[in-house]
């Protein structure tokens, strides 16, 4: 059988693990199906582990990103997963597959990027593995911890909850589009879009404020795209959503870029993956953005409903097809 | 600068992490430089994390090993690292990069092998990541735990300690040599050598017995080769060794194969990597092999000394050059 979609493949892997793997012990609070696995350490503390692989030509291209950028972004993707569950990252484990054409200096540049990202979030590189490889491969396994009371899972969203998102959305996809086009003028005019694609910052600094102000009922990081990740929350929570498109926060640069390209910036905002913004639901409602700290605010963009996935677009309620990034359907 | 050796590259990565990374917190008992990172969980319990990457054409070839074998061996390599520190594996995280020519069934065969190995050692696959890739890539991150009193590190070997090893050595390298040669007759005649290369079993089942009978002062798993891994113990322990070559346990098959090939079976035994046997030192001496359980015995093969690396070969004490597997010097 040919692999038709990542979704289908993941489901068959999950089924196989359920069928043939050992039963889950009671200390394993969350397994496959959330941003991290969660296991009980002590009465009040949980351990979190996430892992992500970045492969040249699939997740990044050397002509678009420098080695430092590649390391930085790979680490931020993992930090984002720990943040999305309310945790703090502690220890990172780096496996790197190195092609023949990379020098020792190139490899150290990857580590410069990894360390820069890890340092800002308080994580330490504590082990790893090195190998030859045809293409550059970076796998990160990240261990973090959270107080049991601060643990936030995908499931937990309740009908009537407000949906919030940090920062602005869409820049990463627009940045990649510009890099792919090779349009030098656009590359110069839209540094924020390029930066968001090459060096996104996970919202670990917002987590304590979000927990304190909102007591989120569910949370996820936007790595597949807003609509796709909101669907993940709703599927885990057995709920639906109604998204108010005009409320989605977008940057000035993407407004300008979309205008030039004659595209809707909401299309970028709704489908851009690797944003590493946090998307969460809360029983506390707000009609306006809420400042979390000097750099980060969160914006209410919709509501959780009983079922169905809808967007209010141009004042019309539209049932929407969900599209997200799927490795087995398209490539970078 | 060109990458000359894995050893040199690892040292420059370690230096960079020390220079630019965050300082190590007191809860991090062991970091880079042992089989696993170790961190304190409670007063009596430590967490262990290891990660290993397996890349097609570097670590395995599809023409030698089936997909199940590839998954099985990758998991056993990680289980072996947890075992080498006296721990028990709990949760495994699988990143898999999948080439275009693999079907969904092929991917599930890899997971069959992963699950078979994990199940026997009591580990559960609890998360992971999937991606497209040019070559098949499997990264495993494995989390385990150990009681603080059972933790065994590389450092700790004392002058006068006896050096022990589980099982027999050399079969994996001989098995690979036979597979590479394509000699069908040898493939049929030496199934144990082929099996040890394709499906090595980590010695997790021997760990409780080894701890009880020997209270090891240091331990490592043989993944680079006996001489190379014994050097790792001695360098970490600031000690030397004297190895009695005639004591190294070898299988009947490798005796036969070496005889046919007119080679010394000790050469295989001293340099064969991916054996996943346990090598440890203990203040308790024995002149004869000790049975740990019905399948596994351990054999005394030498002594820890103040310094220098020596082998007694044909009744002569020889200072030996150390050679181990180095990804940046040769390939599968």
PDB file of N, CA and C in Angstrom, chain A residues 1 3 6 9 13 16-17 20 22-23 25 31-32 37 39 49 51-53 55 58-59 91 93 95 98 103-105 108 111-112 119 122 124-127 129-135 139 141 143 327-328, chain B residues 1 3 6 9 13 16-17 20 22-23 25 31-32 37 39 49 51-53 55 58-59 91 93 95 98 103-105 108 111-112 119 122 124-127 129-135 139 141 143 327-328:
ATOM      1  N   UNK A   1       0.841  -1.204   0.000  1.00  0.00           N
ATOM      2  CA  UNK A   1       0.000   0.000   0.000  1.00  0.00           C
ATOM      3  C   UNK A   1       0.876   1.254   0.000  1.00  0.00           C
ATOM      4  N   UNK A   3       1.783   5.157   0.750  1.00  0.00           N
ATOM      5  CA  UNK A   3       1.420   6.030   1.864  1.00  0.00           C
ATOM      6  C   UNK A   3       0.670   7.229   1.293  1.00  0.00           C
ATOM      7  N   UNK A   6       0.010  11.517   5.914  1.00  0.00           N
ATOM      8  CA  UNK A   6       0.661  11.363   7.210  1.00  0.00           C
ATOM      9  C   UNK A   6      -0.386  10.936   8.243  1.00  0.00           C
ATOM     10  N   UNK A   9      -1.081   7.263   7.933  1.00  0.00           N
ATOM     11  CA  UNK A   9       0.082   6.505   8.416  1.00  0.00           C
ATOM     12  C   UNK A   9       0.133   6.528   9.942  1.00  0.00           C
ATOM     13  N   UNK A  13       0.061   3.390  12.592  1.00  0.00           N
ATOM     14  CA  UNK A  13       1.137   3.170  13.579  1.00  0.00           C
ATOM     15  C   UNK A  13       0.547   3.105  14.986  1.00  0.00           C
ATOM     16  N   UNK A  16      -1.179  -0.147  15.571  1.00  0.00           N
ATOM     17  CA  UNK A  16      -0.216  -1.243  15.763  1.00  0.00           C
ATOM     18  C   UNK A  16       0.355  -1.217  17.189  1.00  0.00           C
ATOM     19  N   UNK A  17       0.680  -0.018  17.676  1.00  0.00           N
ATOM     20  CA  UNK A  17       1.247   0.105  19.031  1.00  0.00           C
ATOM     21  C   UNK A  17       0.216  -0.337  20.076  1.00  0.00           C
ATOM     22  N   UNK A  20      -0.043  -4.318  19.571  1.00  0.00           N
ATOM     23  CA  UNK A  20       1.109  -5.178  19.868  1.00  0.00           C
ATOM     24  C   UNK A  20       1.991  -4.685  21.006  1.00  0.00           C
ATOM     25  N   UNK A  22       3.044  -2.981  24.827  1.00  0.00           N
ATOM     26  CA  UNK A  22       2.654  -3.254  26.211  1.00  0.00           C
ATOM     27  C   UNK A  22       1.547  -2.298  26.625  1.00  0.00           C
ATOM     28  N   UNK A  23       0.701  -2.698  27.568  1.00  0.00           N
ATOM     29  CA  UNK A  23      -0.329  -1.768  28.043  1.00  0.00           C
ATOM     30  C   UNK A  23       0.321  -0.574  28.743  1.00  0.00           C
ATOM     31  N   UNK A  25       1.191   2.058  31.456  1.00  0.00           N
ATOM     32  CA  UNK A  25       1.151   2.042  32.924  1.00  0.00           C
ATOM     33  C   UNK A  25       0.435   3.285  33.451  1.00  0.00           C
ATOM     34  N   UNK A  31       0.192   9.984  26.170  1.00  0.00           N
ATOM     35  CA  UNK A  31       1.130   9.290  25.293  1.00  0.00           C
ATOM     36  C   UNK A  31       1.013   9.891  23.900  1.00  0.00           C
ATOM     37  N   UNK A  32       1.005   9.064  22.876  1.00  0.00           N
ATOM     38  CA  UNK A  32       0.867   9.564  21.504  1.00  0.00           C
ATOM     39  C   UNK A  32      -0.446  10.347  21.374  1.00  0.00           C
ATOM     40  N   UNK A  37       4.676  13.495  25.466  1.00  0.00           N
ATOM     41  CA  UNK A  37       4.237  12.450  26.389  1.00  0.00           C
ATOM     42  C   UNK A  37       4.388  13.025  27.801  1.00  0.00           C
ATOM     43  N   UNK A  39       4.398  11.967  32.016  1.00  0.00           N
ATOM     44  CA  UNK A  39       4.385  10.892  33.016  1.00  0.00           C
ATOM     45  C   UNK A  39       4.608  11.482  34.404  1.00  0.00           C
ATOM     46  N   UNK A  49       8.185  14.655  27.611  1.00  0.00           N
ATOM     47  CA  UNK A  49       9.188  14.387  26.574  1.00  0.00           C
ATOM     48  C   UNK A  49       8.555  14.575  25.202  1.00  0.00           C
ATOM     49  N   UNK A  51       9.820  14.792  20.825  1.00  0.00           N
ATOM     50  CA  UNK A  51      10.918  14.616  19.870  1.00  0.00           C
ATOM     51  C   UNK A  51      10.469  15.059  18.490  1.00  0.00           C
ATOM     52  N   UNK A  52      11.386  15.689  17.759  1.00  0.00           N
ATOM     53  CA  UNK A  52      11.090  16.174  16.408  1.00  0.00           C
ATOM     54  C   UNK A  52      12.302  15.986  15.523  1.00  0.00           C
ATOM     55  N   UNK A  53      12.050  15.569  14.309  1.00  0.00           N
ATOM     56  CA  UNK A  53      13.141  15.376  13.353  1.00  0.00           C
ATOM     57  C   UNK A  53      13.077  16.452  12.269  1.00  0.00           C
ATOM     58  N   UNK A  55      14.789  17.302   8.550  1.00  0.00           N
ATOM     59  CA  UNK A  55      15.580  16.692   7.477  1.00  0.00           C
ATOM     60  C   UNK A  55      15.735  17.677   6.321  1.00  0.00           C
ATOM     61  N   UNK A  58      13.420  18.490   3.206  1.00  0.00           N
ATOM     62  CA  UNK A  58      12.037  18.273   3.624  1.00  0.00           C
ATOM     63  C   UNK A  58      11.620  19.421   4.549  1.00  0.00           C
ATOM     64  N   UNK A  59      12.385  19.643   5.625  1.00  0.00           N
ATOM     65  CA  UNK A  59      12.045  20.689   6.598  1.00  0.00           C
ATOM     66  C   UNK A  59      12.775  22.007   6.341  1.00  0.00           C
ATOM     67  N   UNK A  91      16.346  19.433  29.540  1.00  0.00           N
ATOM     68  CA  UNK A  91      17.492  18.767  28.931  1.00  0.00           C
ATOM     69  C   UNK A  91      17.189  18.390  27.482  1.00  0.00           C
ATOM     70  N   UNK A  93      18.575  16.545  23.784  1.00  0.00           N
ATOM     71  CA  UNK A  93      19.433  15.481  23.258  1.00  0.00           C
ATOM     72  C   UNK A  93      19.424  15.577  21.744  1.00  0.00           C
ATOM     73  N   UNK A  95      20.604  14.410  18.022  1.00  0.00           N
ATOM     74  CA  UNK A  95      21.199  13.476  17.071  1.00  0.00           C
ATOM     75  C   UNK A  95      21.414  14.233  15.780  1.00  0.00           C
ATOM     76  N   UNK A  98      25.421  13.997   9.430  1.00  0.00           N
ATOM     77  CA  UNK A  98      26.230  15.027   8.779  1.00  0.00           C
ATOM     78  C   UNK A  98      26.678  14.578   7.389  1.00  0.00           C
ATOM     79  N   UNK A 103      31.664  20.973   6.807  1.00  0.00           N
ATOM     80  CA  UNK A 103      32.923  21.020   7.556  1.00  0.00           C
ATOM     81  C   UNK A 103      32.618  20.984   9.056  1.00  0.00           C
ATOM     82  N   UNK A 104      33.661  20.813   9.855  1.00  0.00           N
ATOM     83  CA  UNK A 104      33.510  20.873  11.309  1.00  0.00           C
ATOM     84  C   UNK A 104      32.916  22.206  11.733  1.00  0.00           C
ATOM     85  N   UNK A 105      33.336  23.280  11.049  1.00  0.00           N
ATOM     86  CA  UNK A 105      32.822  24.623  11.368  1.00  0.00           C
ATOM     87  C   UNK A 105      31.313  24.708  11.099  1.00  0.00           C
ATOM     88  N   UNK A 108      29.509  23.033  13.916  1.00  0.00           N
ATOM     89  CA  UNK A 108      29.487  23.880  15.121  1.00  0.00           C
ATOM     90  C   UNK A 108      28.508  25.049  14.962  1.00  0.00           C
ATOM     91  N   UNK A 111      25.233  23.858  16.030  1.00  0.00           N
ATOM     92  CA  UNK A 111      25.190  23.835  17.500  1.00  0.00           C
ATOM     93  C   UNK A 111      25.084  25.244  18.085  1.00  0.00           C
ATOM     94  N   UNK A 112      25.699  26.235  17.424  1.00  0.00           N
ATOM     95  CA  UNK A 112      25.533  27.627  17.874  1.00  0.00           C
ATOM     96  C   UNK A 112      24.051  27.990  17.896  1.00  0.00           C
ATOM     97  N   UNK A 119      19.421  28.136  25.273  1.00  0.00           N
ATOM     98  CA  UNK A 119      19.782  29.048  26.367  1.00  0.00           C
ATOM     99  C   UNK A 119      18.651  30.004  26.724  1.00  0.00           C
ATOM    100  N   UNK A 122      16.167  28.204  28.781  1.00  0.00           N
ATOM    101  CA  UNK A 122      16.622  27.550  30.007  1.00  0.00           C
ATOM    102  C   UNK A 122      16.893  26.064  29.859  1.00  0.00           C
ATOM    103  N   UNK A 124      19.319  22.738  28.559  1.00  0.00           N
ATOM    104  CA  UNK A 124      20.724  22.363  28.420  1.00  0.00           C
ATOM    105  C   UNK A 124      20.876  21.181  27.481  1.00  0.00           C
ATOM    106  N   UNK A 125      21.840  21.274  26.554  1.00  0.00           N
ATOM    107  CA  UNK A 125      22.150  20.112  25.705  1.00  0.00           C
ATOM    108  C   UNK A 125      22.924  19.124  26.566  1.00  0.00           C
ATOM    109  N   UNK A 126      22.351  17.929  26.751  1.00  0.00           N
ATOM    110  CA  UNK A 126      22.891  16.988  27.745  1.00  0.00           C
ATOM    111  C   UNK A 126      23.283  15.641  27.158  1.00  0.00           C
ATOM    112  N   UNK A 127      23.240  15.528  25.842  1.00  0.00           N
ATOM    113  CA  UNK A 127      23.640  14.272  25.224  1.00  0.00           C
ATOM    114  C   UNK A 127      23.261  14.260  23.765  1.00  0.00           C
ATOM    115  N   UNK A 129      23.960  12.073  19.650  1.00  0.00           N
ATOM    116  CA  UNK A 129      24.591  11.066  18.810  1.00  0.00           C
ATOM    117  C   UNK A 129      24.994  11.745  17.505  1.00  0.00           C
ATOM    118  N   UNK A 130      26.117  11.320  16.920  1.00  0.00           N
ATOM    119  CA  UNK A 130      26.540  11.878  15.634  1.00  0.00           C
ATOM    120  C   UNK A 130      26.722  10.740  14.639  1.00  0.00           C
ATOM    121  N   UNK A 131      26.480  11.047  13.382  1.00  0.00           N
ATOM    122  CA  UNK A 131      26.639  10.042  12.334  1.00  0.00           C
ATOM    123  C   UNK A 131      26.897  10.738  11.011  1.00  0.00           C
ATOM    124  N   UNK A 132      27.422   9.979  10.085  1.00  0.00           N
ATOM    125  CA  UNK A 132      27.419  10.402   8.691  1.00  0.00           C
ATOM    126  C   UNK A 132      25.990  10.328   8.172  1.00  0.00           C
ATOM    127  N   UNK A 133      25.711  11.051   7.099  1.00  0.00           N
ATOM    128  CA  UNK A 133      24.389  10.992   6.489  1.00  0.00           C
ATOM    129  C   UNK A 133      24.471  11.571   5.088  1.00  0.00           C
ATOM    130  N   UNK A 134      23.541  11.188   4.222  1.00  0.00           N
ATOM    131  CA  UNK A 134      23.547  11.762   2.885  1.00  0.00           C
ATOM    132  C   UNK A 134      23.039  13.207   2.928  1.00  0.00           C
ATOM    133  N   UNK A 135      21.990  13.424   3.737  1.00  0.00           N
ATOM    134  CA  UNK A 135      21.422  14.763   3.918  1.00  0.00           C
ATOM    135  C   UNK A 135      21.579  15.154   5.378  1.00  0.00           C
ATOM    136  N   UNK A 139      17.794  15.472  14.826  1.00  0.00           N
ATOM    137  CA  UNK A 139      16.688  15.047  15.680  1.00  0.00           C
ATOM    138  C   UNK A 139      16.929  15.581  17.084  1.00  0.00           C
ATOM    139  N   UNK A 141      15.452  15.409  21.034  1.00  0.00           N
ATOM    140  CA  UNK A 141      14.540  14.905  22.059  1.00  0.00           C
ATOM    141  C   UNK A 141      14.682  15.886  23.219  1.00  0.00           C
ATOM    142  N   UNK A 143      13.447  17.011  27.111  1.00  0.00           N
ATOM    143  CA  UNK A 143      12.807  16.642  28.369  1.00  0.00           C
ATOM    144  C   UNK A 143      12.480  17.912  29.148  1.00  0.00           C
ATOM    145  N   UNK A 327       3.374  15.817   5.363  1.00  0.00           N
ATOM    146  CA  UNK A 327       4.644  15.462   4.734  1.00  0.00           C
ATOM    147  C   UNK A 327       4.481  14.563   3.528  1.00  0.00           C
ATOM    148  N   UNK A 328       3.445  13.725   3.539  1.00  0.00           N
ATOM    149  CA  UNK A 328       3.328  12.762   2.458  1.00  0.00           C
ATOM    150  C   UNK A 328       2.467  13.295   1.317  1.00  0.00           C
TER     151      UNK A 328
ATOM    152  N   UNK B   1      37.425  23.561   7.922  1.00  0.00           N
ATOM    153  CA  UNK B   1      38.167  22.361   8.357  1.00  0.00           C
ATOM    154  C   UNK B   1      37.372  21.094   8.046  1.00  0.00           C
ATOM    155  N   UNK B   3      36.155  17.245   8.555  1.00  0.00           N
ATOM    156  CA  UNK B   3      35.973  16.432   9.752  1.00  0.00           C
ATOM    157  C   UNK B   3      36.889  15.215   9.649  1.00  0.00           C
ATOM    158  N   UNK B   6      35.349  11.233  14.323  1.00  0.00           N
ATOM    159  CA  UNK B   6      34.193  11.451  15.177  1.00  0.00           C
ATOM    160  C   UNK B   6      34.655  11.965  16.545  1.00  0.00           C
ATOM    161  N   UNK B   9      35.457  15.621  16.363  1.00  0.00           N
ATOM    162  CA  UNK B   9      34.223  16.396  16.229  1.00  0.00           C
ATOM    163  C   UNK B   9      33.479  16.453  17.567  1.00  0.00           C
ATOM    164  N   UNK B  13      32.396  19.739  19.765  1.00  0.00           N
ATOM    165  CA  UNK B  13      31.001  20.006  20.143  1.00  0.00           C
ATOM    166  C   UNK B  13      30.896  20.161  21.666  1.00  0.00           C
ATOM    167  N   UNK B  16      32.202  23.474  22.764  1.00  0.00           N
ATOM    168  CA  UNK B  16      31.275  24.562  22.433  1.00  0.00           C
ATOM    169  C   UNK B  16      30.124  24.621  23.444  1.00  0.00           C
ATOM    170  N   UNK B  17      29.603  23.446  23.803  1.00  0.00           N
ATOM    171  CA  UNK B  17      28.486  23.391  24.755  1.00  0.00           C
ATOM    172  C   UNK B  17      28.936  23.909  26.124  1.00  0.00           C
ATOM    173  N   UNK B  20      29.446  27.866  25.564  1.00  0.00           N
ATOM    174  CA  UNK B  20      28.285  28.716  25.251  1.00  0.00           C
ATOM    175  C   UNK B  20      26.985  28.270  25.897  1.00  0.00           C
ATOM    176  N   UNK B  22      24.310  26.798  28.928  1.00  0.00           N
ATOM    177  CA  UNK B  22      24.034  27.161  30.317  1.00  0.00           C
ATOM    178  C   UNK B  22      24.818  26.234  31.246  1.00  0.00           C
ATOM    179  N   UNK B  23      25.155  26.708  32.441  1.00  0.00           N
ATOM    180  CA  UNK B  23      25.835  25.832  33.395  1.00  0.00           C
ATOM    181  C   UNK B  23      24.925  24.672  33.785  1.00  0.00           C
ATOM    182  N   UNK B  25      22.887  22.207  35.983  1.00  0.00           N
ATOM    183  CA  UNK B  25      22.271  22.311  37.307  1.00  0.00           C
ATOM    184  C   UNK B  25      22.660  21.105  38.172  1.00  0.00           C
ATOM    185  N   UNK B  31      26.068  13.985  32.208  1.00  0.00           N
ATOM    186  CA  UNK B  31      25.628  14.617  30.968  1.00  0.00           C
ATOM    187  C   UNK B  31      26.349  13.929  29.807  1.00  0.00           C
ATOM    188  N   UNK B  32      26.852  14.698  28.859  1.00  0.00           N
ATOM    189  CA  UNK B  32      27.579  14.109  27.734  1.00  0.00           C
ATOM    190  C   UNK B  32      28.789  13.339  28.268  1.00  0.00           C
ATOM    191  N   UNK B  37      22.332  10.357  29.786  1.00  0.00           N
ATOM    192  CA  UNK B  37      22.318  11.463  30.745  1.00  0.00           C
ATOM    193  C   UNK B  37      21.533  10.975  31.964  1.00  0.00           C
ATOM    194  N   UNK B  39      19.632  12.290  35.636  1.00  0.00           N
ATOM    195  CA  UNK B  39      19.214  13.410  36.472  1.00  0.00           C
ATOM    196  C   UNK B  39      18.391  12.895  37.637  1.00  0.00           C
ATOM    197  N   UNK B  49      18.211   9.274  30.182  1.00  0.00           N
ATOM    198  CA  UNK B  49      17.783   9.464  28.790  1.00  0.00           C
ATOM    199  C   UNK B  49      18.954   9.199  27.860  1.00  0.00           C
ATOM    200  N   UNK B  51      19.801   8.710  23.402  1.00  0.00           N
ATOM    201  CA  UNK B  51      19.251   8.823  22.045  1.00  0.00           C
ATOM    202  C   UNK B  51      20.259   8.295  21.041  1.00  0.00           C
ATOM    203  N   UNK B  52      19.774   7.612  20.017  1.00  0.00           N
ATOM    204  CA  UNK B  52      20.644   7.049  18.976  1.00  0.00           C
ATOM    205  C   UNK B  52      19.957   7.160  17.636  1.00  0.00           C
ATOM    206  N   UNK B  53      20.736   7.507  16.640  1.00  0.00           N
ATOM    207  CA  UNK B  53      20.194   7.626  15.291  1.00  0.00           C
ATOM    208  C   UNK B  53      20.725   6.489  14.416  1.00  0.00           C
ATOM    209  N   UNK B  55      20.864   5.391  10.396  1.00  0.00           N
ATOM    210  CA  UNK B  55      20.647   5.919   9.048  1.00  0.00           C
ATOM    211  C   UNK B  55      21.015   4.863   8.015  1.00  0.00           C
ATOM    212  N   UNK B  58      24.482   3.904   6.324  1.00  0.00           N
ATOM    213  CA  UNK B  58      25.528   4.170   7.313  1.00  0.00           C
ATOM    214  C   UNK B  58      25.475   3.084   8.390  1.00  0.00           C
ATOM    215  N   UNK B  59      24.299   2.916   9.005  1.00  0.00           N
ATOM    216  CA  UNK B  59      24.152   1.937  10.087  1.00  0.00           C
ATOM    217  C   UNK B  59      23.601   0.596   9.617  1.00  0.00           C
ATOM    218  N   UNK B  91       9.989   4.516  28.517  1.00  0.00           N
ATOM    219  CA  UNK B  91       9.255   5.124  27.405  1.00  0.00           C
ATOM    220  C   UNK B  91      10.184   5.407  26.228  1.00  0.00           C
ATOM    221  N   UNK B  93      10.634   7.019  22.210  1.00  0.00           N
ATOM    222  CA  UNK B  93      10.115   8.032  21.289  1.00  0.00           C
ATOM    223  C   UNK B  93      10.809   7.836  19.946  1.00  0.00           C
ATOM    224  N   UNK B  95      11.451   8.769  16.028  1.00  0.00           N
ATOM    225  CA  UNK B  95      11.363   9.636  14.849  1.00  0.00           C
ATOM    226  C   UNK B  95      11.744   8.795  13.653  1.00  0.00           C
ATOM    227  N   UNK B  98      11.033   8.605   6.183  1.00  0.00           N
ATOM    228  CA  UNK B  98      10.581   7.516   5.305  1.00  0.00           C
ATOM    229  C   UNK B  98      10.811   7.863   3.834  1.00  0.00           C
ATOM    230  N   UNK B 103       6.538   1.381   1.465  1.00  0.00           N
ATOM    231  CA  UNK B 103       5.080   1.365   1.566  1.00  0.00           C
ATOM    232  C   UNK B 103       4.678   1.491   3.034  1.00  0.00           C
ATOM    233  N   UNK B 104       3.391   1.712   3.264  1.00  0.00           N
ATOM    234  CA  UNK B 104       2.871   1.735   4.629  1.00  0.00           C
ATOM    235  C   UNK B 104       3.181   0.435   5.357  1.00  0.00           C
ATOM    236  N   UNK B 105       3.099  -0.687   4.630  1.00  0.00           N
ATOM    237  CA  UNK B 105       3.386  -1.998   5.221  1.00  0.00           C
ATOM    238  C   UNK B 105       4.849  -2.080   5.661  1.00  0.00           C
ATOM    239  N   UNK B 108       5.224  -0.209   8.896  1.00  0.00           N
ATOM    240  CA  UNK B 108       4.679  -0.989  10.019  1.00  0.00           C
ATOM    241  C   UNK B 108       5.608  -2.154  10.386  1.00  0.00           C
ATOM    242  N   UNK B 111       8.066  -0.844  12.742  1.00  0.00           N
ATOM    243  CA  UNK B 111       7.444  -0.724  14.074  1.00  0.00           C
ATOM    244  C   UNK B 111       7.249  -2.094  14.726  1.00  0.00           C
ATOM    245  N   UNK B 112       6.994  -3.131  13.919  1.00  0.00           N
ATOM    246  CA  UNK B 112       6.919  -4.491  14.476  1.00  0.00           C
ATOM    247  C   UNK B 112       8.226  -4.840  15.189  1.00  0.00           C
ATOM    248  N   UNK B 119       9.035  -4.478  23.861  1.00  0.00           N
ATOM    249  CA  UNK B 119       8.200  -5.329  24.715  1.00  0.00           C
ATOM    250  C   UNK B 119       9.038  -6.242  25.613  1.00  0.00           C
ATOM    251  N   UNK B 122      10.356  -4.286  28.466  1.00  0.00           N
ATOM    252  CA  UNK B 122       9.397  -3.557  29.308  1.00  0.00           C
ATOM    253  C   UNK B 122       9.240  -2.087  28.964  1.00  0.00           C
ATOM    254  N   UNK B 124       7.720   1.130  26.499  1.00  0.00           N
ATOM    255  CA  UNK B 124       6.530   1.460  25.716  1.00  0.00           C
ATOM    256  C   UNK B 124       6.828   2.589  24.734  1.00  0.00           C
ATOM    257  N   UNK B 125       6.395   2.431  23.488  1.00  0.00           N
ATOM    258  CA  UNK B 125       6.520   3.529  22.520  1.00  0.00           C
ATOM    259  C   UNK B 125       5.459   4.559  22.872  1.00  0.00           C
ATOM    260  N   UNK B 126       5.902   5.763  23.224  1.00  0.00           N
ATOM    261  CA  UNK B 126       4.991   6.765  23.812  1.00  0.00           C
ATOM    262  C   UNK B 126       4.936   8.061  23.026  1.00  0.00           C
ATOM    263  N   UNK B 127       5.569   8.097  21.860  1.00  0.00           N
ATOM    264  CA  UNK B 127       5.514   9.311  21.066  1.00  0.00           C
ATOM    265  C   UNK B 127       6.511   9.239  19.934  1.00  0.00           C
ATOM    266  N   UNK B 129       7.761  11.161  15.807  1.00  0.00           N
ATOM    267  CA  UNK B 129       7.594  12.105  14.716  1.00  0.00           C
ATOM    268  C   UNK B 129       7.812  11.342  13.408  1.00  0.00           C
ATOM    269  N   UNK B 130       7.069  11.710  12.379  1.00  0.00           N
ATOM    270  CA  UNK B 130       7.271  11.074  11.080  1.00  0.00           C
ATOM    271  C   UNK B 130       7.562  12.133  10.034  1.00  0.00           C
ATOM    272  N   UNK B 131       8.353  11.765   9.041  1.00  0.00           N
ATOM    273  CA  UNK B 131       8.705  12.699   7.979  1.00  0.00           C
ATOM    274  C   UNK B 131       9.052  11.927   6.726  1.00  0.00           C
ATOM    275  N   UNK B 132       9.015  12.617   5.613  1.00  0.00           N
ATOM    276  CA  UNK B 132       9.633  12.109   4.400  1.00  0.00           C
ATOM    277  C   UNK B 132      11.144  12.167   4.573  1.00  0.00           C
ATOM    278  N   UNK B 133      11.869  11.393   3.795  1.00  0.00           N
ATOM    279  CA  UNK B 133      13.323  11.425   3.846  1.00  0.00           C
ATOM    280  C   UNK B 133      13.861  10.756   2.593  1.00  0.00           C
ATOM    281  N   UNK B 134      15.101  11.098   2.220  1.00  0.00           N
ATOM    282  CA  UNK B 134      15.681  10.434   1.056  1.00  0.00           C
ATOM    283  C   UNK B 134      16.088   8.998   1.411  1.00  0.00           C
ATOM    284  N   UNK B 135      16.656   8.855   2.619  1.00  0.00           N
ATOM    285  CA  UNK B 135      17.064   7.536   3.114  1.00  0.00           C
ATOM    286  C   UNK B 135      16.254   7.241   4.369  1.00  0.00           C
ATOM    287  N   UNK B 139      15.381   7.549  14.511  1.00  0.00           N
ATOM    288  CA  UNK B 139      15.991   8.043  15.749  1.00  0.00           C
ATOM    289  C   UNK B 139      15.129   7.592  16.918  1.00  0.00           C
ATOM    290  N   UNK B 141      14.675   8.027  21.088  1.00  0.00           N
ATOM    291  CA  UNK B 141      15.037   8.599  22.386  1.00  0.00           C
ATOM    292  C   UNK B 141      14.371   7.695  23.413  1.00  0.00           C
ATOM    293  N   UNK B 143      13.710   6.817  27.512  1.00  0.00           N
ATOM    294  CA  UNK B 143      13.719   7.271  28.905  1.00  0.00           C
ATOM    295  C   UNK B 143      13.645   6.054  29.816  1.00  0.00           C
ATOM    296  N   UNK B 327      32.497   6.858  12.619  1.00  0.00           N
ATOM    297  CA  UNK B 327      31.664   7.153  11.455  1.00  0.00           C
ATOM    298  C   UNK B 327      32.376   7.973  10.396  1.00  0.00           C
ATOM    299  N   UNK B 328      33.302   8.811  10.831  1.00  0.00           N
ATOM    300  CA  UNK B 328      33.903   9.714   9.867  1.00  0.00           C
ATOM    301  C   UNK B 328      35.175   9.133   9.263  1.00  0.00           C
TER     302      UNK B 328
END
